[in-house]
Amino acid sequence: MAVVDQSPSLEILVRGPEGFTLWTGPPYSNGQPSIKLERIPCTNAKFSEDGSKLMVIKSESIICIYDCKSSKEIRSFEVPNILAATLSPRGTYLQTFQKSSSPQEKNVILWKTQTGDSVYHLFQKNMMKTTWPSIQFSSDEAIACRMATNEIQFFDARDFSKGIINRLRIPGVTAVELSKCPGSHVAAYVPESKGIPASVQVFVCGKDSQSQPVARRSFFRCSTVQLKWNSGSTGLLILVQSDVDKTNQSYYGESKLNYLTTDGTHEGVVPLRKEGPVHDVQWSCSGSEFAVVYGFMPASATVFDKKCKPLLELGSGPYNTIRWNPKGKFLCLAGFGNLPGDMAFWDYMEKRQLGTTKAEWSVTSEWSPDGRYFMTATTAPRLQVDNGIKIFHHNGSLYFKKMFDKLYQVEWKPESPERFGDFAELVKSVDSLKIGETKTQGQGSKSLQASAKATSVNPPTQKPAAYRPPHAKKAEAIQAELFGGSRTPEMSKNALKNMKKREKQREKKAAEAAATSDS
């Protein structure tokens, strides 16, 4: 209990047309969150990676920095014509990108949030997903680097006045990803050119490191790549995507998932057992496993270890999203975007499914820092109607729901998962508060009704079910059997009536046969 008392409280940032507010996170004693910070007008807001600072863009030229512990403004910056801004992982630096009229005008500025001083300037022609932020930091802010023409430049993150302290020459490099925890390696992508295949190379960071890569992977038919480091910086997942599928199986091109290790023990394609695109991939918090959603619909999902050996099959369904909770215990498998919003919750430690539910029209989704709650949100401008927030328990039962006329952004305030107790301790502490929450999924519909009452939300009226052809009903029944569900709740009234008739006929025939044998 002592460990739980030291755990920080959860907080949620909610931004609408008039600005943002900070809510207290669950559990809620009266079913509703309280307001920690009243509404502040802004156009954007973003936490630092460690949750210590909050950056708020109030206009095209004003950026304010808030201390998250006191919820008070600690610094204000006036930067004309802001196009983008971001905080370093620990909130030490603010990086801004402005409109530029000439290469002589250095439009990327690095500011120190504590003093308000600018510590480094550089020019960047345009901003793309692969080039922003211009200067990348490791999670502990010990290493900083940026991609320049045909090279990677390294800095002393504690003293930018030293300028560039090391250069790594890589001709043709177009994308760079620095490992975060620790910042020991950097991955560089060089696209295909003049018959030479595209490649991803991994280099050791540091002034005394060799210019030769410690790992390398080459491939043809590559338009873009996504580079994903694990915790520990020992493994790199490379999602290679091509605009054109040479097999003509997909209108959206093709994708392959490659895996590299920094010690050179593994280099190759992740063996996926189904053809089709790779929808999503995510490392666990330990960096020892990763989960992949892949294949033509219904998509499959598999958890692999660091040697690319499958550990757990999560089944198949209308899924394109995987979210691993910060403790590494639970997984949420979901189908968002143009899919109907099905969600399946798994206990990875016990290798079993906990429950299924739906969150239609969800745009964003994420686990809470303590790993107990899963939040989905429908936000504008992606969707202009039915904007709202839903918070689910780890087993998929609905805990909280609130609708908005217009909602732009919802996110948890980041916290280190180590600051929270084990899941069993957290559950025990919440139960001791006697908060009216859903305790087990086994309570079925009664638990969901209790949860809905606790949130003071009126559920929408039940719409008549859409017509489903017989083959679809059969497929659902088979899927229910595969996942340990029950077929009976899915059967119509006529089907139940016919089933009872058949059972009575069987009993009657059995009785007649018994009577005949006796005589």
Coordinates of C-alpha atoms in Angstrom, one line a residue:
M1 CA 0.0 0.0 0.0
A2 CA 2.9 2.3 0.7
V3 CA 4.1 1.9 -2.9
V4 CA 0.6 2.9 -4.2
D5 CA 0.4 6.0 -2.0
Q6 CA 3.5 7.3 -3.7
S7 CA 2.0 6.7 -7.2
P8 CA 1.2 10.0 -9.1
S9 CA -2.4 10.7 -10.0
L10 CA -3.4 10.4 -13.7
E11 CA -4.2 13.5 -15.7
I12 CA -5.9 14.1 -19.1
L13 CA -5.4 17.0 -21.5
V14 CA -8.6 17.9 -23.4
R15 CA -8.5 20.5 -26.1
G16 CA -11.5 22.0 -27.9
P17 CA -12.3 25.1 -30.0
E18 CA -11.9 27.5 -27.0
G19 CA -8.7 26.0 -25.7
F20 CA -7.5 23.2 -23.4
T21 CA -8.2 22.1 -19.9
L22 CA -6.5 19.5 -17.6
W23 CA -8.7 16.8 -16.0
T24 CA -7.9 14.5 -13.2
G25 CA -7.7 11.0 -14.4
P26 CA -9.6 7.9 -13.1
P27 CA -10.6 6.5 -10.8
Y28 CA -13.5 9.0 -10.2
S29 CA -15.2 8.9 -6.8
N30 CA -18.4 10.5 -8.1
G31 CA -18.2 9.3 -11.7
Q32 CA -17.0 12.6 -13.1
P33 CA -13.5 14.1 -13.5
S34 CA -12.6 17.3 -11.7
I35 CA -10.8 20.2 -13.4
K36 CA -7.1 20.6 -12.4
L37 CA -6.4 23.5 -14.8
E38 CA -9.2 25.8 -16.1
R39 CA -9.6 26.4 -19.8
I40 CA -6.7 28.2 -21.5
P41 CA -7.1 29.5 -25.0
C42 CA -4.6 28.0 -27.5
T43 CA -4.2 26.4 -30.9
N44 CA -2.1 23.5 -29.8
A45 CA -0.7 21.8 -26.7
K46 CA 1.9 19.1 -26.2
F47 CA 3.5 17.4 -23.2
S48 CA 7.2 16.6 -23.0
E49 CA 8.0 12.9 -23.1
D50 CA 8.5 12.7 -19.4
G51 CA 5.5 14.7 -18.5
S52 CA 7.4 17.4 -16.6
K53 CA 6.6 20.3 -19.0
L54 CA 3.6 21.3 -21.2
M55 CA 4.1 23.4 -24.3
V56 CA 1.1 25.6 -25.3
I57 CA 0.9 27.5 -28.6
K58 CA -1.4 30.4 -27.9
S59 CA -1.1 32.2 -31.3
E60 CA 1.0 32.4 -34.4
S61 CA 3.8 34.0 -32.4
I62 CA 3.3 33.1 -28.7
I63 CA 4.4 29.8 -27.1
C64 CA 4.1 29.3 -23.3
I65 CA 5.8 26.6 -21.2
Y66 CA 3.9 25.2 -18.1
D67 CA 5.4 23.3 -15.2
C68 CA 3.2 20.2 -14.9
K69 CA 3.8 19.8 -11.2
S70 CA 2.5 23.2 -10.3
S71 CA 0.3 23.8 -13.4
K72 CA 1.8 27.3 -13.7
E73 CA 3.3 29.1 -16.6
I74 CA 7.1 29.3 -16.2
R75 CA 8.2 30.8 -19.5
S76 CA 6.8 32.6 -22.6
F77 CA 8.4 32.8 -26.0
E78 CA 7.6 35.2 -28.8
V79 CA 8.5 33.6 -32.1
P80 CA 6.9 35.1 -35.3
N81 CA 5.3 32.9 -38.0
I82 CA 5.5 29.6 -36.1
L83 CA 4.8 26.5 -38.2
A84 CA 5.7 23.9 -35.7
A85 CA 7.2 23.5 -32.2
T86 CA 8.2 20.6 -29.9
L87 CA 9.8 20.0 -26.5
S88 CA 12.8 17.8 -25.9
P89 CA 12.1 14.6 -23.9
R90 CA 12.8 16.1 -20.5
G91 CA 11.5 19.6 -21.4
T92 CA 15.0 21.2 -21.3
Y93 CA 14.7 22.6 -24.8
L94 CA 12.0 24.0 -27.0
Q95 CA 12.5 23.6 -30.8
T96 CA 10.7 26.0 -33.2
F97 CA 10.2 26.0 -37.0
Q98 CA 9.3 29.3 -38.7
K99 CA 8.6 30.4 -42.2
S100 CA 11.8 31.3 -44.1
S101 CA 12.3 33.7 -47.0
S102 CA 15.9 32.8 -47.7
P103 CA 18.6 30.2 -46.8
Q104 CA 20.5 32.9 -45.0
E105 CA 17.6 33.2 -42.5
K106 CA 18.0 30.4 -40.0
N107 CA 14.4 29.3 -39.3
V108 CA 14.9 26.5 -36.8
I109 CA 15.8 27.7 -33.3
L110 CA 16.6 25.7 -30.2
W111 CA 15.6 27.5 -26.9
K112 CA 16.4 26.7 -23.3
T113 CA 13.1 26.6 -21.5
Q114 CA 14.6 27.5 -18.1
T115 CA 16.3 30.7 -19.2
G116 CA 14.5 31.6 -22.4
D117 CA 17.8 31.9 -24.3
S118 CA 18.3 30.6 -27.8
V119 CA 21.2 28.1 -27.9
Y120 CA 21.4 27.0 -31.5
H121 CA 20.1 28.1 -35.0
L122 CA 20.0 26.3 -38.3
F123 CA 18.2 26.5 -41.7
Q124 CA 15.7 23.9 -42.9
K125 CA 14.0 24.3 -46.3
N126 CA 10.8 22.4 -45.5
M127 CA 9.2 20.3 -42.8
M128 CA 8.2 16.7 -43.4
K129 CA 7.5 13.8 -41.1
T130 CA 11.0 12.4 -41.7
T131 CA 12.8 15.7 -41.0
W132 CA 10.9 17.0 -38.0
P133 CA 12.0 17.5 -35.3
S134 CA 15.2 18.7 -36.9
I135 CA 17.3 17.9 -33.8
Q136 CA 16.6 14.5 -32.2
F137 CA 17.3 13.7 -28.6
S138 CA 17.8 10.5 -26.7
S139 CA 15.3 10.0 -23.8
D140 CA 17.9 11.1 -21.2
E141 CA 19.0 14.0 -23.4
A142 CA 22.6 12.8 -23.3
I143 CA 22.8 12.5 -27.1
A144 CA 21.5 14.9 -29.8
C145 CA 21.8 14.7 -33.6
R146 CA 20.4 16.0 -36.8
M147 CA 20.3 14.9 -40.5
A148 CA 22.1 17.2 -42.9
T149 CA 23.0 16.8 -46.6
N150 CA 24.8 13.5 -46.9
E151 CA 25.7 13.3 -43.2
I152 CA 24.5 13.1 -39.6
Q153 CA 25.7 15.7 -37.2
F154 CA 26.1 15.1 -33.5
F155 CA 26.0 17.6 -30.6
D156 CA 26.7 17.7 -26.9
A157 CA 23.1 17.9 -25.7
R158 CA 24.3 19.6 -22.5
D159 CA 26.2 22.4 -24.2
F160 CA 25.2 23.4 -27.7
S161 CA 27.7 26.2 -27.7
K162 CA 30.3 23.6 -28.7
G163 CA 28.5 23.3 -32.1
I164 CA 28.9 20.1 -34.1
I165 CA 31.2 17.7 -32.2
N166 CA 31.1 14.8 -34.7
R167 CA 30.0 14.1 -38.3
L168 CA 29.0 10.7 -39.8
R169 CA 29.1 10.8 -43.6
I170 CA 26.3 8.8 -45.3
P171 CA 25.8 9.8 -49.0
G172 CA 22.1 10.1 -50.0
V173 CA 20.7 9.7 -46.5
T174 CA 17.0 10.9 -46.3
A175 CA 15.8 9.7 -42.9
V176 CA 17.4 9.2 -39.5
E177 CA 16.2 7.7 -36.2
L178 CA 18.2 8.0 -33.0
S179 CA 17.6 5.2 -30.5
K180 CA 16.0 6.7 -27.4
C181 CA 16.8 4.5 -24.3
P182 CA 19.8 4.6 -24.3
G183 CA 20.9 6.9 -27.2
S184 CA 23.7 4.5 -28.2
H185 CA 22.8 3.9 -31.9
V186 CA 21.4 5.7 -34.9
A187 CA 19.7 4.3 -38.0
A188 CA 20.0 5.9 -41.4
Y189 CA 17.8 5.3 -44.5
V190 CA 19.2 5.7 -48.0
P191 CA 16.6 5.3 -50.8
E192 CA 17.0 3.3 -54.0
S193 CA 19.0 5.0 -56.7
K194 CA 20.2 4.0 -60.2
G195 CA 19.7 0.3 -59.7
I196 CA 21.3 0.3 -56.3
P197 CA 18.8 -1.1 -53.6
A198 CA 17.6 1.0 -50.8
S199 CA 19.2 0.4 -47.4
V200 CA 19.0 1.0 -43.7
Q201 CA 22.3 1.1 -41.8
V202 CA 22.9 1.2 -38.0
F203 CA 25.8 3.1 -36.6
V204 CA 27.2 3.4 -33.0
C205 CA 26.9 7.0 -31.6
G206 CA 29.9 8.6 -30.2
K207 CA 33.0 10.6 -31.1
D208 CA 35.3 7.5 -31.2
S209 CA 32.9 5.2 -33.1
Q210 CA 33.8 3.7 -36.4
S211 CA 32.2 5.1 -39.6
Q212 CA 31.3 1.5 -40.6
P213 CA 27.8 0.3 -39.8
V214 CA 27.3 -2.5 -37.2
A215 CA 24.2 -3.7 -39.0
R216 CA 22.7 -3.2 -42.5
R217 CA 19.7 -4.3 -44.5
S218 CA 19.1 -3.7 -48.2
F219 CA 15.8 -4.0 -50.2
F220 CA 14.2 -3.1 -53.5
R221 CA 10.7 -1.7 -54.1
C222 CA 10.8 0.8 -51.2
S223 CA 9.1 4.2 -51.2
T224 CA 9.1 5.0 -47.5
V225 CA 10.3 3.4 -44.3
Q226 CA 9.3 3.6 -40.6
L227 CA 12.1 2.9 -38.1
K228 CA 11.1 1.7 -34.6
W229 CA 13.8 1.1 -31.9
N230 CA 13.1 -1.1 -28.9
S231 CA 13.8 -0.1 -25.3
G232 CA 17.4 -1.0 -24.7
S233 CA 18.4 0.0 -28.2
T234 CA 19.3 -3.6 -29.2
G235 CA 16.7 -4.2 -32.0
L236 CA 15.3 -2.1 -34.9
L237 CA 12.1 -2.9 -36.7
I238 CA 12.0 -1.5 -40.3
L239 CA 8.6 -1.2 -42.0
V240 CA 9.2 -0.9 -45.7
Q241 CA 6.4 0.3 -47.9
S242 CA 6.0 0.5 -51.6
D243 CA 3.5 2.6 -53.5
V244 CA 3.0 -0.1 -56.1
D245 CA 2.2 -3.8 -55.5
K246 CA 3.9 -5.8 -58.3
T247 CA 1.6 -8.8 -57.6
N248 CA -1.5 -6.6 -58.1
Q249 CA -3.1 -7.9 -54.9
S250 CA -3.4 -4.5 -53.2
Y251 CA -4.4 -1.1 -54.6
Y252 CA -2.4 0.5 -51.7
G253 CA 1.0 -1.0 -52.5
E254 CA 2.8 -3.6 -50.5
S255 CA 4.8 -3.6 -47.2
K256 CA 7.4 -5.8 -45.6
L257 CA 8.6 -5.9 -42.0
N258 CA 12.4 -6.3 -41.5
Y259 CA 14.3 -6.7 -38.3
L260 CA 17.9 -5.8 -37.4
T261 CA 19.9 -6.3 -34.2
T262 CA 22.8 -4.1 -33.2
D263 CA 25.0 -7.2 -32.3
G264 CA 24.5 -8.6 -35.8
T265 CA 22.8 -11.8 -34.6
H266 CA 19.7 -11.3 -36.7
E267 CA 19.1 -9.6 -40.1
G268 CA 16.1 -10.4 -42.2
V269 CA 12.3 -10.3 -42.9
V270 CA 9.9 -11.0 -40.0
P271 CA 8.2 -14.3 -40.9
L272 CA 4.5 -13.4 -41.1
R273 CA 2.2 -16.3 -41.8
K274 CA -0.3 -14.4 -43.9
E275 CA 0.0 -12.3 -47.1
G276 CA -1.0 -8.6 -47.2
P277 CA 0.0 -5.3 -45.7
V278 CA 1.5 -4.7 -42.3
H279 CA -1.1 -2.5 -40.5
D280 CA 0.7 -1.8 -37.2
V281 CA 3.7 -2.9 -35.1
Q282 CA 4.7 -2.0 -31.6
W283 CA 7.4 -3.0 -29.1
S284 CA 6.6 -4.0 -25.6
C285 CA 7.9 -1.8 -22.8
S286 CA 10.7 -4.3 -22.0
G287 CA 11.9 -4.4 -25.6
S288 CA 11.9 -8.2 -25.5
E289 CA 8.8 -8.7 -27.6
F290 CA 6.9 -7.0 -30.4
A291 CA 3.3 -7.4 -31.7
V292 CA 2.3 -7.1 -35.3
V293 CA -1.1 -6.7 -37.1
Y294 CA -0.8 -7.9 -40.7
G295 CA -2.5 -9.5 -43.7
F296 CA -5.6 -8.9 -45.8
M297 CA -8.8 -8.6 -43.9
P298 CA -9.6 -10.3 -41.6
A299 CA -6.1 -9.4 -40.4
S300 CA -4.0 -11.6 -38.1
A301 CA -2.0 -10.5 -35.0
T302 CA 1.1 -12.2 -33.6
V303 CA 3.6 -11.5 -30.8
F304 CA 7.2 -12.3 -31.6
D305 CA 10.3 -12.5 -29.4
K306 CA 13.7 -10.8 -30.2
K307 CA 14.7 -13.8 -32.4
C308 CA 11.5 -13.4 -34.5
K309 CA 10.0 -16.5 -33.1
P310 CA 6.2 -16.4 -32.6
L311 CA 5.2 -16.4 -28.9
L312 CA 1.4 -15.9 -29.1
E313 CA -1.3 -15.8 -31.8
L314 CA -3.9 -13.2 -31.1
G315 CA -6.4 -14.5 -33.6
S316 CA -7.8 -12.7 -36.6
G317 CA -10.5 -10.1 -37.2
P318 CA -11.2 -6.5 -38.5
Y319 CA -8.1 -5.1 -36.9
N320 CA -5.4 -2.6 -37.9
T321 CA -4.1 -1.2 -34.5
I322 CA -2.1 -2.8 -31.7
R323 CA -1.5 -1.0 -28.3
W324 CA 0.7 -2.5 -25.6
N325 CA 0.1 -1.2 -22.1
P326 CA 3.1 0.5 -20.3
K327 CA 3.5 -2.4 -17.9
G328 CA 3.7 -5.0 -20.7
K329 CA 0.9 -7.0 -19.2
F330 CA -2.1 -6.2 -21.4
L331 CA -2.6 -5.7 -25.1
C332 CA -5.4 -4.1 -27.0
L333 CA -6.1 -5.2 -30.6
A334 CA -8.4 -2.8 -32.4
G335 CA -9.8 -1.8 -35.8
F336 CA -10.1 1.9 -36.2
G337 CA -10.2 4.4 -39.1
N338 CA -12.3 2.8 -41.8
L339 CA -13.0 -0.3 -39.7
P340 CA -16.0 -0.7 -37.3
G341 CA -14.1 -0.2 -34.1
D342 CA -13.8 -3.7 -32.7
M343 CA -11.5 -4.1 -29.7
A344 CA -10.1 -7.3 -28.1
F345 CA -8.2 -7.1 -24.8
W346 CA -5.6 -9.7 -23.9
D347 CA -3.6 -10.6 -20.8
Y348 CA -0.2 -11.3 -22.4
M349 CA 1.3 -12.8 -19.1
E350 CA -1.5 -15.3 -18.8
K351 CA -1.9 -15.7 -22.6
R352 CA -5.7 -15.3 -22.6
Q353 CA -8.3 -12.9 -23.9
L354 CA -10.1 -10.8 -21.3
G355 CA -12.9 -9.3 -23.3
T356 CA -14.2 -7.7 -26.5
T357 CA -16.1 -4.4 -27.1
K358 CA -16.5 -1.6 -29.7
A359 CA -15.4 2.0 -29.9
E360 CA -16.8 3.2 -33.2
W361 CA -15.2 6.1 -35.1
S362 CA -12.2 6.3 -32.9
V363 CA -9.4 8.5 -34.1
T364 CA -6.9 8.2 -31.2
S365 CA -6.3 5.5 -28.6
E366 CA -3.8 4.9 -25.8
W367 CA -3.3 3.2 -22.5
S368 CA -3.0 5.2 -19.3
P369 CA 0.5 5.4 -17.8
D370 CA -0.4 3.1 -15.0
G371 CA -1.6 0.5 -17.5
R372 CA -5.1 0.1 -16.0
Y373 CA -7.3 2.1 -18.4
F374 CA -7.6 2.4 -22.2
M375 CA -8.8 5.7 -23.7
T376 CA -10.2 6.2 -27.2
A377 CA -11.3 9.5 -28.7
T378 CA -13.2 10.7 -31.7
T379 CA -11.8 14.1 -32.7
A380 CA -12.0 16.8 -35.4
P381 CA -11.0 17.6 -38.1
R382 CA -10.9 13.8 -38.9
L383 CA -14.5 13.5 -37.9
Q384 CA -16.8 16.5 -37.4
V385 CA -19.6 14.6 -35.6
D386 CA -20.0 12.3 -32.6
N387 CA -16.8 13.7 -31.0
G388 CA -16.2 12.3 -27.6
I389 CA -14.0 10.4 -25.1
K390 CA -14.4 6.8 -23.9
I391 CA -12.3 5.2 -21.1
F392 CA -12.3 1.4 -20.7
H393 CA -11.1 -0.9 -18.0
H394 CA -8.2 -3.3 -18.9
N395 CA -10.8 -6.0 -19.7
G396 CA -12.8 -3.9 -22.1
S397 CA -15.7 -2.8 -19.9
L398 CA -16.7 0.8 -20.3
Y399 CA -15.8 3.0 -17.4
F400 CA -16.4 6.6 -18.6
K401 CA -17.9 8.4 -21.6
K402 CA -18.4 12.0 -22.5
M403 CA -19.5 13.6 -25.7
F404 CA -18.5 17.0 -27.2
D405 CA -19.8 19.3 -29.9
K406 CA -16.2 19.6 -31.1
L407 CA -13.1 18.0 -29.8
Y408 CA -9.6 18.5 -31.2
Q409 CA -7.2 16.6 -28.9
V410 CA -7.2 14.2 -25.9
E411 CA -4.1 12.6 -24.4
W412 CA -2.8 11.3 -21.1
K413 CA -0.2 13.2 -19.2
P414 CA 3.0 11.1 -19.5
E415 CA 4.4 9.4 -16.4
S416 CA 7.1 6.8 -15.9
P417 CA 5.3 3.4 -15.5
E418 CA 7.9 2.5 -12.8
R419 CA 6.3 5.2 -10.6
F420 CA 3.1 3.1 -10.3
G421 CA 2.7 -0.1 -8.3
D422 CA 2.0 -3.5 -9.7
F423 CA -1.4 -4.0 -11.2
A424 CA -2.6 -6.2 -8.3
E425 CA -1.6 -3.5 -5.8
L426 CA -3.4 -0.8 -7.8
V427 CA -6.6 -2.8 -8.0
K428 CA -6.4 -3.5 -4.2
S429 CA -5.9 0.2 -3.5
V430 CA -8.9 1.2 -5.7
D431 CA -11.1 -1.5 -4.1
S432 CA -10.3 -0.1 -0.7
L433 CA -11.6 3.3 -1.7
K434 CA -15.0 1.6 -2.3
I435 CA -15.4 3.3 -5.6
G436 CA -18.4 2.1 -7.6
E437 CA -16.5 0.7 -10.6
T438 CA -16.9 -2.5 -12.6
K439 CA -14.8 -5.1 -10.8
T440 CA -14.9 -8.2 -13.0
Q441 CA -16.0 -8.8 -16.6
G442 CA -17.8 -11.9 -15.4
Q443 CA -20.7 -9.7 -14.2
G444 CA -21.7 -9.3 -17.8
S445 CA -24.3 -6.8 -18.8
K446 CA -25.0 -5.8 -15.1
S447 CA -21.4 -4.6 -14.7
L448 CA -21.7 -2.5 -17.9
Q449 CA -25.0 -1.0 -16.7
A450 CA -23.4 -0.1 -13.3
S451 CA -20.5 1.5 -15.1
A452 CA -22.8 3.5 -17.3
K453 CA -24.7 4.7 -14.2
A454 CA -21.5 5.7 -12.5
T455 CA -20.6 8.0 -15.4
S456 CA -24.0 9.6 -15.5
V457 CA -24.2 9.1 -19.2
N458 CA -27.4 8.3 -21.0
P459 CA -26.8 5.4 -23.3
P460 CA -28.1 5.9 -26.9
T461 CA -31.3 4.2 -27.9
Q462 CA -30.9 0.7 -29.3
K463 CA -31.0 0.7 -33.0
P464 CA -32.5 -2.3 -34.9
A465 CA -29.9 -4.8 -35.9
A466 CA -28.8 -4.7 -39.5
Y467 CA -29.6 -7.7 -41.7
R468 CA -26.9 -10.4 -41.7
P469 CA -26.9 -13.2 -44.3
P470 CA -26.8 -16.8 -43.0
H471 CA -23.1 -17.2 -44.0
A472 CA -22.2 -14.2 -41.8
K473 CA -24.0 -15.6 -38.8
K474 CA -22.2 -18.9 -39.3
A475 CA -18.8 -17.1 -39.5
E476 CA -19.6 -15.3 -36.3
A477 CA -20.5 -18.5 -34.5
I478 CA -17.2 -20.1 -35.6
Q479 CA -15.3 -17.1 -34.5
A480 CA -17.0 -17.2 -31.1
E481 CA -16.0 -20.8 -30.7
L482 CA -12.4 -20.1 -31.6
F483 CA -12.2 -17.3 -29.0
G484 CA -14.0 -19.2 -26.3
G485 CA -17.3 -17.3 -26.7
S486 CA -20.8 -18.6 -26.7
R487 CA -22.9 -19.1 -29.8
T488 CA -26.3 -18.9 -28.1
P489 CA -26.5 -15.1 -27.5
E490 CA -25.9 -14.5 -31.2
M491 CA -28.9 -16.7 -32.3
S492 CA -32.2 -15.2 -33.3
K493 CA -35.5 -16.1 -31.6
N494 CA -36.6 -18.3 -34.5
A495 CA -33.3 -20.2 -34.4
L496 CA -33.7 -20.8 -30.6
K497 CA -37.3 -22.0 -31.2
N498 CA -36.2 -24.4 -33.9
M499 CA -33.3 -25.6 -31.8
K500 CA -35.7 -26.4 -28.9
K501 CA -38.0 -28.2 -31.2
R502 CA -35.2 -30.4 -32.5
E503 CA -34.1 -31.2 -28.9
K504 CA -37.7 -32.2 -28.0
Q505 CA -37.9 -34.4 -31.2
R506 CA -34.6 -36.1 -30.2
E507 CA -35.9 -36.7 -26.7
K508 CA -39.2 -38.1 -28.0
K509 CA -37.4 -40.5 -30.4
A510 CA -35.0 -41.6 -27.7
A511 CA -38.0 -42.3 -25.4
E512 CA -39.8 -44.3 -28.2
A513 CA -36.7 -46.3 -28.9
A514 CA -36.3 -47.1 -25.2
A515 CA -40.0 -48.2 -25.0
T516 CA -39.6 -50.5 -28.1
S517 CA -36.6 -52.2 -26.7
D518 CA -38.3 -52.8 -23.4
S519 CA -41.3 -54.5 -25.1

